[in-house]
Coordinates of C-alpha atoms and ligand atoms in Angstrom, one line a residue:
M1 CA 80.9 -11.3 146.6
P2 CA 80.5 -14.9 146.1
C3 CA 80.2 -17.2 149.2
I4 CA 83.2 -18.9 149.6
R5 CA 81.8 -21.5 151.8
T6 CA 79.4 -22.8 148.8
I7 CA 82.4 -23.1 146.6
S8 CA 84.4 -24.8 149.0
Q9 CA 81.7 -27.4 149.5
A10 CA 81.1 -27.9 145.6
V11 CA 85.1 -28.4 145.1
L12 CA 85.4 -30.6 148.2
L13 CA 82.6 -32.7 146.7
L14 CA 84.0 -32.9 143.5
G15 CA 87.7 -33.6 144.7
G16 CA 86.4 -36.5 146.9
L17 CA 84.3 -38.1 144.0
S18 CA 87.2 -38.1 141.2
R19 CA 89.7 -39.4 144.0
T20 CA 87.8 -42.6 144.8
L21 CA 86.1 -43.4 141.4
A22 CA 88.8 -42.3 138.8
M23 CA 92.1 -41.5 140.3
P24 CA 93.0 -43.7 143.5
H25 CA 96.6 -43.5 142.9
Y26 CA 97.7 -40.2 141.7
P27 CA 101.5 -40.6 140.9
R28 CA 103.6 -38.3 143.0
T29 CA 104.8 -35.3 141.3
D30 CA 102.3 -35.6 138.6
G31 CA 101.6 -32.3 137.1
V32 CA 104.9 -30.7 138.4
S33 CA 108.0 -30.7 136.4
W34 CA 110.9 -29.9 138.6
G35 CA 113.8 -28.1 137.0
A36 CA 116.7 -25.7 137.8
C37 CA 116.0 -22.6 139.8
E38 CA 116.7 -19.3 138.4
I39 CA 118.4 -18.3 141.7
D40 CA 121.7 -20.5 141.7
L41 CA 121.1 -22.6 144.8
P42 CA 122.7 -26.0 145.6
S43 CA 120.2 -29.0 146.2
V44 CA 116.9 -27.2 145.5
Q45 CA 114.5 -27.4 142.5
C46 CA 112.0 -25.1 141.2
A47 CA 108.8 -25.7 139.2
N48 CA 106.2 -23.4 137.6
F49 CA 102.6 -25.0 138.3
T50 CA 99.6 -23.8 136.7
V51 CA 96.3 -23.3 138.7
P52 CA 93.0 -21.2 138.1
L53 CA 93.4 -17.8 138.0
D54 CA 90.1 -17.0 139.6
Y55 CA 88.4 -19.6 141.7
T56 CA 85.2 -17.9 141.8
K57 CA 85.0 -18.3 138.0
P58 CA 84.7 -22.1 137.5
N59 CA 84.1 -21.6 133.5
S60 CA 87.0 -19.1 132.8
R61 CA 90.1 -21.1 131.3
A62 CA 92.4 -18.2 132.6
T63 CA 95.4 -19.7 134.6
L64 CA 98.2 -18.6 136.9
D65 CA 101.6 -20.2 137.2
L66 CA 102.5 -20.6 140.4
Q67 CA 106.6 -20.6 141.4
L68 CA 107.5 -23.7 143.6
L69 CA 110.7 -24.4 145.3
R70 CA 111.5 -27.9 146.5
V71 CA 114.1 -29.2 149.0
P72 CA 114.4 -32.9 148.6
A73 CA 114.1 -35.4 151.5
V74 CA 117.5 -36.2 152.8
K75 CA 116.3 -40.1 154.0
Q76 CA 114.6 -42.8 152.2
P77 CA 111.9 -43.8 152.1
K78 CA 110.4 -40.7 151.6
K79 CA 107.1 -40.1 153.5
G80 CA 105.8 -37.2 151.2
T81 CA 105.8 -33.4 151.2
I82 CA 105.5 -30.8 153.7
L83 CA 104.4 -27.3 152.4
F84 CA 105.4 -24.1 154.1
N85 CA 104.1 -20.5 154.8
F86 CA 106.5 -18.3 156.7
G87 CA 104.1 -15.4 157.0
G88 CA 104.1 -11.8 156.3
P89 CA 101.7 -11.7 154.7
G90 CA 103.9 -10.8 151.9
L91 CA 107.3 -12.8 152.8
E92 CA 108.5 -14.7 149.6
A93 CA 108.4 -18.1 150.6
R94 CA 110.8 -19.7 148.1
L95 CA 113.5 -17.7 149.4
T96 CA 112.7 -18.0 152.9
L97 CA 112.6 -21.9 152.4
A98 CA 115.8 -21.8 150.3
G99 CA 117.5 -19.9 153.2
T100 CA 116.4 -22.3 156.2
A101 CA 116.3 -25.5 154.2
Q102 CA 119.2 -27.4 156.6
T103 CA 117.3 -26.1 159.5
L104 CA 113.8 -27.2 158.4
L105 CA 114.9 -30.6 157.2
A106 CA 116.6 -31.3 160.5
I107 CA 113.5 -30.0 162.3
T108 CA 111.2 -32.0 160.2
G109 CA 113.0 -35.3 160.4
G110 CA 114.6 -35.4 156.9
E111 CA 111.9 -37.6 155.6
Y112 CA 110.0 -35.2 153.7
D113 CA 110.4 -33.0 150.5
L114 CA 109.9 -29.4 151.8
V115 CA 108.1 -27.2 149.2
A116 CA 107.0 -23.5 149.4
N117 CA 105.4 -21.2 146.8
D118 CA 105.4 -17.5 146.4
P119 CA 101.7 -16.8 147.4
R120 CA 99.4 -14.5 145.2
G121 CA 100.9 -11.0 145.5
T122 CA 104.5 -11.7 146.4
A123 CA 107.6 -12.1 144.4
N124 CA 106.9 -12.5 140.7
T125 CA 103.6 -14.3 141.5
L126 CA 100.8 -11.2 140.7
T127 CA 102.9 -9.0 142.3
A128 CA 101.2 -6.3 144.5
S129 CA 103.1 -3.5 143.4
C130 CA 101.7 0.0 143.3
F131 CA 105.0 1.6 142.0
N132 CA 107.0 1.2 138.7
T133 CA 110.3 1.5 140.4
T134 CA 112.0 1.0 144.0
A135 CA 113.0 4.8 143.7
E136 CA 109.7 5.7 143.0
R137 CA 108.5 3.8 146.3
A138 CA 111.1 5.6 148.3
T139 CA 110.4 8.9 147.4
F140 CA 106.6 8.3 147.5
V141 CA 105.1 11.5 149.3
G142 CA 102.9 9.4 151.2
E143 CA 104.9 6.5 152.5
P144 CA 103.6 5.7 155.8
S145 CA 107.1 4.7 157.2
S146 CA 108.2 7.7 159.0
V147 CA 105.8 8.6 162.0
I148 CA 103.9 6.3 164.2
P149 CA 101.1 8.2 165.7
S150 CA 99.8 7.6 169.3
R151 CA 96.4 8.2 170.0
D152 CA 96.7 11.5 171.9
D153 CA 98.4 13.2 169.2
E154 CA 95.9 14.7 167.0
L155 CA 98.2 16.3 164.5
A156 CA 100.3 13.1 163.7
L157 CA 97.1 10.9 163.5
G158 CA 95.7 13.4 160.9
R159 CA 98.8 13.6 159.1
V160 CA 99.1 10.0 158.8
W161 CA 95.3 9.4 158.1
G162 CA 95.6 11.6 155.1
Q163 CA 99.2 9.7 153.9
T164 CA 97.5 6.3 154.2
Q165 CA 94.8 7.6 152.0
V166 CA 97.2 8.8 149.6
V167 CA 98.7 5.7 149.4
E168 CA 95.6 3.7 149.0
D169 CA 94.7 6.1 146.0
Q170 CA 98.2 5.5 144.3
C171 CA 97.5 1.8 144.8
F172 CA 93.8 1.8 143.5
N173 CA 94.8 3.9 140.4
F174 CA 98.0 2.2 139.6
P175 CA 97.6 0.3 136.1
G176 CA 96.4 -3.4 136.7
F177 CA 96.6 -3.2 140.5
R178 CA 92.7 -3.4 141.0
Q179 CA 92.5 -6.6 138.9
R180 CA 95.9 -8.4 140.8
G181 CA 94.6 -7.0 144.2
S182 CA 91.3 -9.0 143.7
L183 CA 93.0 -12.3 142.8
I184 CA 95.3 -12.3 145.9
G185 CA 94.1 -13.3 149.4
T186 CA 93.9 -16.2 152.0
A187 CA 91.1 -18.1 150.6
F188 CA 92.9 -18.3 147.0
A189 CA 95.9 -19.2 148.4
A190 CA 94.5 -21.9 150.6
R191 CA 92.9 -23.3 147.1
D192 CA 96.2 -22.9 145.5
L193 CA 97.6 -25.2 148.5
L194 CA 95.2 -27.9 147.5
Q195 CA 95.9 -27.9 143.9
I196 CA 99.6 -28.5 144.8
V197 CA 98.4 -31.3 147.2
D198 CA 96.4 -32.8 144.3
A199 CA 99.3 -32.7 141.8
I200 CA 102.4 -33.9 144.6
E201 CA 100.8 -36.2 147.0
D202 CA 99.4 -39.5 146.0
D203 CA 96.8 -39.4 148.9
G204 CA 95.8 -36.3 148.5
L205 CA 96.4 -35.0 151.9
L206 CA 98.2 -31.9 153.1
R207 CA 101.1 -31.9 155.5
Y208 CA 101.8 -28.1 156.5
Y209 CA 104.1 -26.0 158.7
G210 CA 102.8 -22.3 158.9
T211 CA 104.1 -19.6 160.9
S212 CA 102.9 -16.2 161.8
Y213 CA 100.3 -15.2 159.2
G214 CA 101.3 -18.8 157.7
T215 CA 98.9 -19.8 160.7
V216 CA 96.0 -17.8 159.4
L217 CA 96.7 -19.5 156.0
G218 CA 97.0 -23.1 157.7
A219 CA 93.9 -22.5 159.9
T220 CA 91.8 -21.3 156.6
F221 CA 92.9 -24.3 154.9
A222 CA 91.9 -26.6 158.0
A223 CA 88.5 -25.0 158.1
M224 CA 87.8 -25.2 154.3
F225 CA 89.1 -28.5 153.8
P226 CA 89.1 -30.6 157.1
D227 CA 89.1 -33.9 155.2
R228 CA 92.5 -33.1 153.5
V229 CA 94.5 -32.5 156.7
D230 CA 96.9 -35.0 157.5
R231 CA 99.6 -33.0 159.4
L232 CA 99.2 -29.4 160.1
I233 CA 101.5 -27.0 162.4
L234 CA 100.4 -23.5 163.3
D235 CA 103.8 -22.0 165.2
G236 CA 103.3 -18.5 166.3
V237 CA 99.5 -18.0 166.0
L238 CA 97.6 -14.8 164.5
N239 CA 94.0 -14.7 165.3
P240 CA 92.5 -15.7 162.5
H241 CA 88.9 -14.2 163.7
E242 CA 90.6 -10.8 163.9
Y243 CA 92.7 -11.3 161.0
F244 CA 89.5 -11.3 158.8
N245 CA 87.3 -9.3 160.9
G246 CA 89.2 -6.9 162.9
Y247 CA 92.1 -5.0 163.4
D248 CA 94.8 -7.7 164.8
V249 CA 94.8 -6.1 168.4
E250 CA 95.4 -9.4 170.2
A251 CA 98.6 -9.8 168.4
W252 CA 100.1 -7.4 170.6
A253 CA 98.9 -9.2 173.9
D254 CA 102.1 -10.4 175.0
S255 CA 104.6 -7.6 173.5
D256 CA 105.0 -6.0 177.0
R257 CA 105.6 -9.1 178.8
T258 CA 108.3 -9.8 176.1
F259 CA 110.1 -6.5 176.6
S260 CA 109.8 -7.0 180.8
G261 CA 111.2 -10.6 179.9
F262 CA 114.2 -9.1 178.0
V263 CA 114.6 -6.7 180.8
E264 CA 114.8 -9.4 183.5
E265 CA 116.9 -11.8 181.4
C266 CA 119.6 -8.8 180.7
L267 CA 119.8 -8.0 184.5
K268 CA 120.5 -11.8 185.1
A269 CA 123.3 -11.8 182.4
P270 CA 125.1 -8.7 183.0
D271 CA 128.3 -9.7 181.5
L272 CA 126.1 -10.6 178.1
C273 CA 123.9 -7.5 178.3
A274 CA 125.2 -4.0 177.9
L275 CA 122.3 -2.5 179.9
G276 CA 123.0 -5.1 182.7
S277 CA 124.7 -3.1 185.0
R278 CA 122.7 0.1 184.4
R279 CA 119.9 -1.0 187.0
V280 CA 119.5 -3.4 190.1
Y281 CA 115.8 -3.8 189.4
P282 CA 113.9 -4.7 186.2
E283 CA 111.1 -2.2 186.9
D284 CA 113.7 0.7 186.6
L285 CA 115.4 -0.3 184.0
E286 CA 112.2 -0.5 181.9
K287 CA 111.0 2.7 183.3
D288 CA 114.1 4.2 181.7
V289 CA 113.3 3.0 178.4
Y290 CA 109.6 4.2 178.3
N291 CA 110.8 7.6 179.7
L292 CA 113.5 7.4 176.9
L293 CA 110.8 7.1 174.1
E294 CA 108.7 9.8 175.6
D295 CA 111.7 12.2 175.7
L296 CA 112.5 11.1 171.8
R297 CA 108.9 12.0 171.0
E298 CA 109.5 15.5 172.2
E299 CA 113.2 15.7 171.2
P300 CA 114.3 13.5 168.7
L301 CA 118.1 12.8 168.1
S302 CA 120.0 13.0 165.0
Q303 CA 123.0 11.3 163.9
G304 CA 124.7 11.5 160.5
D305 CA 121.6 11.6 158.1
L306 CA 119.7 9.2 160.9
L307 CA 116.8 11.0 162.6
I308 CA 116.4 8.9 165.8
D309 CA 113.0 9.6 167.0
S310 CA 110.5 7.8 169.1
S311 CA 108.9 6.1 166.0
L312 CA 112.5 4.5 164.8
V313 CA 113.3 3.4 168.4
Q314 CA 109.9 1.8 168.8
T315 CA 110.5 -0.2 165.4
F316 CA 113.8 -0.9 166.0
I317 CA 112.7 -2.5 169.4
R318 CA 109.7 -4.1 167.8
F319 CA 111.8 -6.2 165.4
S320 CA 114.8 -6.8 167.5
L321 CA 112.4 -8.3 170.0
Y322 CA 111.6 -11.0 167.2
S323 CA 115.1 -13.0 167.9
P324 CA 117.1 -13.4 171.0
Q325 CA 119.9 -13.4 168.5
F326 CA 119.3 -9.3 168.3
Y327 CA 118.8 -9.2 172.3
P328 CA 122.8 -8.4 172.9
A329 CA 122.5 -5.7 170.0
L330 CA 119.2 -4.3 171.1
A331 CA 120.8 -3.7 174.7
T332 CA 123.8 -1.9 173.4
A333 CA 121.6 0.2 171.2
L334 CA 119.6 1.1 174.2
E335 CA 122.3 1.7 176.4
G336 CA 123.8 4.1 174.0
L337 CA 120.5 6.0 173.7
L338 CA 120.4 6.2 177.5
S339 CA 124.0 7.3 177.9
Q340 CA 123.1 10.2 175.1
D341 CA 125.4 8.4 172.7
A342 CA 123.6 8.7 169.4
A343 CA 126.4 7.2 167.7
A344 CA 126.6 4.1 169.4
F345 CA 122.7 3.5 168.6
A346 CA 123.2 4.5 165.0
D347 CA 125.9 1.7 164.6
V348 CA 123.9 -1.1 165.7
Y349 CA 120.8 0.3 163.7
D350 CA 123.1 0.5 160.5
A351 CA 124.2 -3.1 161.1
F352 CA 120.6 -4.2 161.5
V353 CA 119.4 -2.8 158.3
E354 CA 122.5 -3.9 156.5
S355 CA 121.9 -7.2 157.5
G356 CA 118.7 -7.4 155.6
L357 CA 116.7 -6.8 158.4
D358 CA 115.4 -3.8 156.6
L359 CA 112.6 -2.0 159.0
T360 CA 110.5 0.0 156.7
Q361 CA 111.6 -1.3 153.2
S362 CA 109.9 -3.9 151.3
P363 CA 109.9 -4.8 147.4
D364 CA 106.2 -4.5 146.8
E365 CA 102.9 -3.9 148.9
S366 CA 101.7 -7.2 149.2
S367 CA 101.9 -7.1 152.9
F368 CA 98.7 -4.8 153.2
A369 CA 97.5 -5.6 150.0
I370 CA 96.9 -9.1 151.3
L371 CA 95.9 -8.3 154.8
C372 CA 93.6 -5.5 153.7
G373 CA 92.0 -7.2 151.0
D374 CA 91.1 -9.9 153.3
K375 CA 89.8 -8.0 155.9
R376 CA 86.2 -7.0 156.5
V377 CA 85.6 -4.1 158.9
P378 CA 83.1 -1.6 159.0
E379 CA 83.6 1.9 157.4
Q380 CA 84.8 4.5 159.9
S381 CA 85.9 8.3 160.1
L382 CA 89.2 9.0 161.8
E383 CA 87.2 10.1 164.7
E384 CA 85.4 6.6 165.0
M385 CA 88.7 5.1 164.9
A386 CA 89.6 6.1 168.4
P387 CA 88.2 3.1 170.2
V388 CA 90.6 1.0 167.6
F389 CA 93.5 3.3 168.6
E390 CA 92.9 2.6 172.2
A391 CA 92.4 -0.9 172.0
L392 CA 95.8 -1.3 170.3
E393 CA 97.5 0.8 172.7
D394 CA 95.8 -0.7 175.9
E395 CA 96.7 -4.2 174.5
S396 CA 100.5 -2.8 174.7
R397 CA 102.1 0.3 175.9
L398 CA 105.4 -0.5 174.2
L399 CA 104.0 -1.6 170.8
G400 CA 100.4 -1.3 170.2
S401 CA 100.7 2.1 168.4
S402 CA 102.5 0.2 165.7
G403 CA 99.3 -1.1 164.6
H404 CA 97.5 2.2 163.9
I405 CA 98.9 2.7 160.4
Q406 CA 98.0 -0.7 159.1
A407 CA 94.7 -0.1 160.6
M408 CA 94.3 3.2 158.8
I409 CA 95.5 1.8 155.2
C410 CA 92.8 -1.1 155.7
Q411 CA 90.2 1.4 156.7
H412 CA 90.8 3.4 153.2
W413 CA 91.3 0.2 151.3
R414 CA 89.1 -0.3 148.4
I415 CA 90.1 -3.6 146.7
E416 CA 88.5 -6.7 148.0
A417 CA 89.6 -10.2 147.2
N418 CA 87.4 -12.0 145.1
A419 CA 86.9 -14.6 147.4
R420 CA 87.3 -14.0 151.5
Y421 CA 86.8 -16.9 153.9
E422 CA 83.7 -15.9 155.7
G423 CA 83.2 -19.0 158.0
N424 CA 84.2 -20.0 161.4
F425 CA 87.3 -21.8 162.5
T426 CA 85.3 -24.7 164.0
A427 CA 86.2 -28.3 162.4
A428 CA 86.9 -31.8 162.9
T429 CA 90.2 -32.2 161.0
R430 CA 91.1 -35.6 159.5
H431 CA 94.2 -35.5 161.8
P432 CA 94.3 -33.1 164.7
L433 CA 96.5 -30.0 164.3
L434 CA 99.5 -29.0 166.6
V435 CA 99.3 -25.7 167.8
I436 CA 102.5 -23.8 169.2
G437 CA 103.1 -20.6 171.2
N438 CA 106.0 -19.0 172.6
T439 CA 105.8 -17.6 176.3
F440 CA 107.5 -14.5 175.0
D441 CA 106.3 -13.7 171.5
P442 CA 106.2 -10.1 170.9
A443 CA 103.9 -10.4 167.7
T444 CA 101.7 -13.6 168.1
P445 CA 100.7 -14.3 172.0
L446 CA 100.0 -17.5 173.5
R447 CA 96.5 -16.6 173.7
S448 CA 95.9 -17.0 170.2
A449 CA 97.1 -20.2 169.8
Q450 CA 94.5 -21.4 172.3
N451 CA 91.9 -19.4 170.8
I452 CA 92.6 -21.1 167.5
S453 CA 93.0 -24.9 169.4
A454 CA 89.5 -24.3 170.8
G455 CA 87.9 -24.6 167.6
F456 CA 89.7 -27.3 166.1
E457 CA 88.8 -31.0 167.4
G458 CA 91.5 -32.9 169.2
S459 CA 94.1 -30.1 168.6
V460 CA 96.7 -29.6 171.3
V461 CA 98.6 -26.5 172.3
L462 CA 102.1 -26.9 173.0
E463 CA 103.7 -23.8 175.0
H464 CA 107.3 -23.2 174.1
G465 CA 109.0 -21.4 177.1
G466 CA 111.3 -19.5 174.9
F467 CA 111.7 -15.8 173.6
G468 CA 110.9 -14.2 170.0
H469 CA 108.7 -14.7 167.1
T470 CA 107.6 -18.6 166.6
T471 CA 109.5 -21.5 168.0
L472 CA 112.4 -21.1 165.3
S473 CA 113.7 -18.0 167.4
Q474 CA 115.2 -19.9 170.3
G475 CA 116.1 -23.4 170.1
S476 CA 114.4 -26.1 172.4
S477 CA 115.2 -30.0 172.1
C478 CA 111.7 -30.6 173.7
T479 CA 109.9 -28.5 170.9
I480 CA 112.0 -29.9 168.0
N481 CA 111.0 -33.6 169.4
A482 CA 107.6 -32.7 169.4
I483 CA 107.4 -31.3 165.8
R484 CA 109.5 -34.4 164.6
S485 CA 107.4 -36.8 166.2
Y486 CA 104.2 -35.1 165.0
F487 CA 105.6 -35.3 161.5
Q488 CA 107.2 -38.9 161.8
D489 CA 104.1 -40.5 163.3
G490 CA 101.3 -38.0 164.0
T491 CA 101.8 -38.0 167.9
L492 CA 100.5 -35.0 169.6
P493 CA 102.2 -33.8 173.2
E494 CA 100.2 -34.0 176.3
P495 CA 97.6 -31.0 176.6
D496 CA 99.6 -28.3 178.9
T497 CA 103.1 -29.4 177.9
V498 CA 105.5 -26.6 178.3
C499 CA 108.8 -27.1 176.3
E500 CA 111.9 -24.8 177.6
A501 CA 114.3 -23.4 175.8
D502 CA 117.7 -25.2 176.2
Y503 CA 119.8 -21.9 176.6
A504 CA 118.8 -18.4 178.1
P505 CA 118.1 -15.7 175.5
F506 CA 121.3 -13.6 176.0
E507 CA 123.5 -16.7 175.8
P508 CA 125.5 -16.7 172.3
K509 CA 123.6 -20.0 171.2
T510 CA 121.2 -20.8 168.2
L511 CA 118.7 -23.2 167.2
T512 CA 121.5 -24.7 165.0
D513 CA 123.3 -25.4 168.1
V514 CA 120.7 -27.5 169.4
L515 CA 120.2 -29.3 166.2
V516 CA 123.6 -30.2 166.3
D517 CA 123.6 -31.2 169.8
L518 CA 120.7 -33.5 169.2
G519 CA 122.8 -35.0 166.3
Y520 CA 120.0 -33.8 163.8
I521 CA 122.8 -31.7 161.6
E522 CA 126.4 -32.0 161.5
A523 CA 128.4 -29.2 163.3
A524 CA 130.0 -26.8 160.8
P525 CA 133.7 -26.9 160.4
E526 CA 135.7 -24.8 162.9
E527 CA 136.5 -21.5 161.2
Ligands
NAG1 C1 109.1 -20.5 135.4 O1 109.0 -19.6 134.5 C2 109.9 -18.4 134.7 C3 109.1 -17.4 134.0 O2 108.7 -17.6 132.7 C4 111.1 -19.1 134.0 O3 112.1 -17.6 134.0 C5 111.7 -20.1 135.0 O4 112.8 -20.5 134.2 C6 110.7 -21.3 134.9 N1 111.1 -22.4 135.8 C7 111.2 -23.6 135.7 C8 111.8 -24.3 136.9 O5 110.7 -24.1 134.4
NAG2 C1 104.4 4.3 135.8 O1 104.5 3.8 134.6 C2 103.5 3.9 133.7 C3 103.7 3.4 132.3 O2 105.0 3.6 131.8 C4 103.2 5.4 133.5 O3 102.1 5.7 132.6 C5 102.9 5.9 134.9 O4 102.7 7.4 135.0 C6 103.9 5.6 135.8 N1 103.7 6.0 137.2 C7 104.1 6.8 138.1 C8 103.7 7.1 139.2 O5 105.4 7.4 137.5
NAG3 C1 80.8 -23.7 161.7 O1 80.6 -23.6 160.6 C2 79.9 -24.7 160.1 C3 79.8 -24.7 158.7 O2 79.0 -23.8 158.3 C4 78.5 -25.1 160.8 O3 78.0 -26.4 160.6 C5 79.2 -25.0 162.4 O4 77.8 -25.4 163.0 C6 79.7 -23.8 162.8 N1 80.2 -23.8 164.1 C7 80.0 -22.7 165.1 C8 80.6 -23.1 166.5 O5 79.4 -21.8 164.6
NAG4 C1 88.6 -16.2 169.6 O1 89.2 -14.8 169.3 C2 88.1 -14.3 168.7 C3 88.1 -12.8 168.3 O2 89.0 -12.0 169.3 C4 86.6 -14.1 169.8 O3 85.7 -13.7 169.2 C5 86.6 -15.6 170.3 O4 85.4 -15.4 171.4 C6 87.6 -16.2 170.8 N1 87.3 -17.5 171.0 C7 87.9 -18.5 172.0 C8 87.4 -19.6 172.1 O5 88.7 -17.8 173.1

């Protein structure tokens, strides 16, 4: 295992020298030739951009083509480029950027080009796939998507432990997977960002917006190349210490609080929430749902070909809590189950899956291939994993056990990234970071934002007083303006600033409405 810090220093030194001596004015877009995208989209451009395949082999000439997508700035003069990573790990960044282009242009001010590349392991870039076809994946015997074992259910724990080993074996033995698996991961992804910056920014500095796992990538870049940071926003922070060296227990720290908040907001808005008249006190309504999950554990329901067990409902709650836009539907689904109306639940569930918010199916195995290849955790038997399961369930009664499967896969995982970032997250960046955390985020708690900010000199935590995963889930003009100011002139909010959302979570409003109210985007014509 090469020491990544040594490599990072070597590259930094060389980069710095060539910049001052040879190429003080790197022409923008040099090295990237933009053309049409293979997906037919208006006003975006794509490019294939060549980078070294393996940064740990400086003498190798092997290369990799990264796929980039660009949304051009809408205001002149252009200030530069903002790079994005939307998380997962495993999300196809180009598709996400194309789908949210108007929103992101409005939030970042319109003076920057927006660029994203599909990270190694995802989409067509070193695809981390362990199956020949989607059908093969779907019918695979060990597909560990059905049962979430709880720590006291030995039978289920043992079964999933075995299933996750079967999955790991499948990946380990799939032709070409071991090599691909060694070439993906966050340290290489951070170096890819640096290559892109060197090719398209004449000052050689990174401007970046990362959400969810994208905060791990951003923090890793900031720790490896602090002198190259001009603007860096981490929104919805995943604790990077835990990401590399633990089981992401802290990720669930605010999950229960978020669900409690959901219930409270529901009772405040009985006209907009199907559960709103069921109980007077939030504690009682919450108890009803916990009892429901307990009952479903012992006696699942069925509706058509849908098996409604506690694992399915837990996963559904987990992803519905990601955005207040889903809260009314979540309430309708739970109200259905609480009134023994499985069909009502199934209707909402089917719509949810059809809308593309696929709960269990993914196009490849990149999410855990990236994550597990990055992680270094001590080897443990199933028995020795007990404290991990306990920690996860203690962190969140509602969702903590959702972390068990991932912990088990990573425990079995044998393929390590050729380079893992092994340093700390303590640095003085060229310009301070803006770190944002929601008050009610089911997947990335405010505590993790505070954790990362503690290590980066001058960085400020902005608390976004909203619900959902990352600030893009519930609009706040205060948060939006803070982000715009940061990109426009580098201004950071005062420490301890709390930006409230502009509307309550059950109100039928969206981030787009806030951007329209602010005059940052034009209202869509009435339908
Ligand atoms: C990038 O490469 C892919 C695969 O070779 C090709 O289909 C696509 O047209 C290229 N895109 C651009 C913008 O050159
Ligand atoms: C996938 O395809 C390869 C090459 O055709 C074949 O050798 C292998 O058996 C297939 N894998 C599975 C699991 O069917
Ligand atoms: C973090 O790592 C850097 C580089 O190795 C080192 O100089 C610094 O002392 C470390 N900081 C902490 C708080 O451990
Ligand atoms: C950040 O989180 C890590 C991992 O949980 C922990 O070891 C460290 O003490 C935390 N740092 C701060 C400043 O809270």
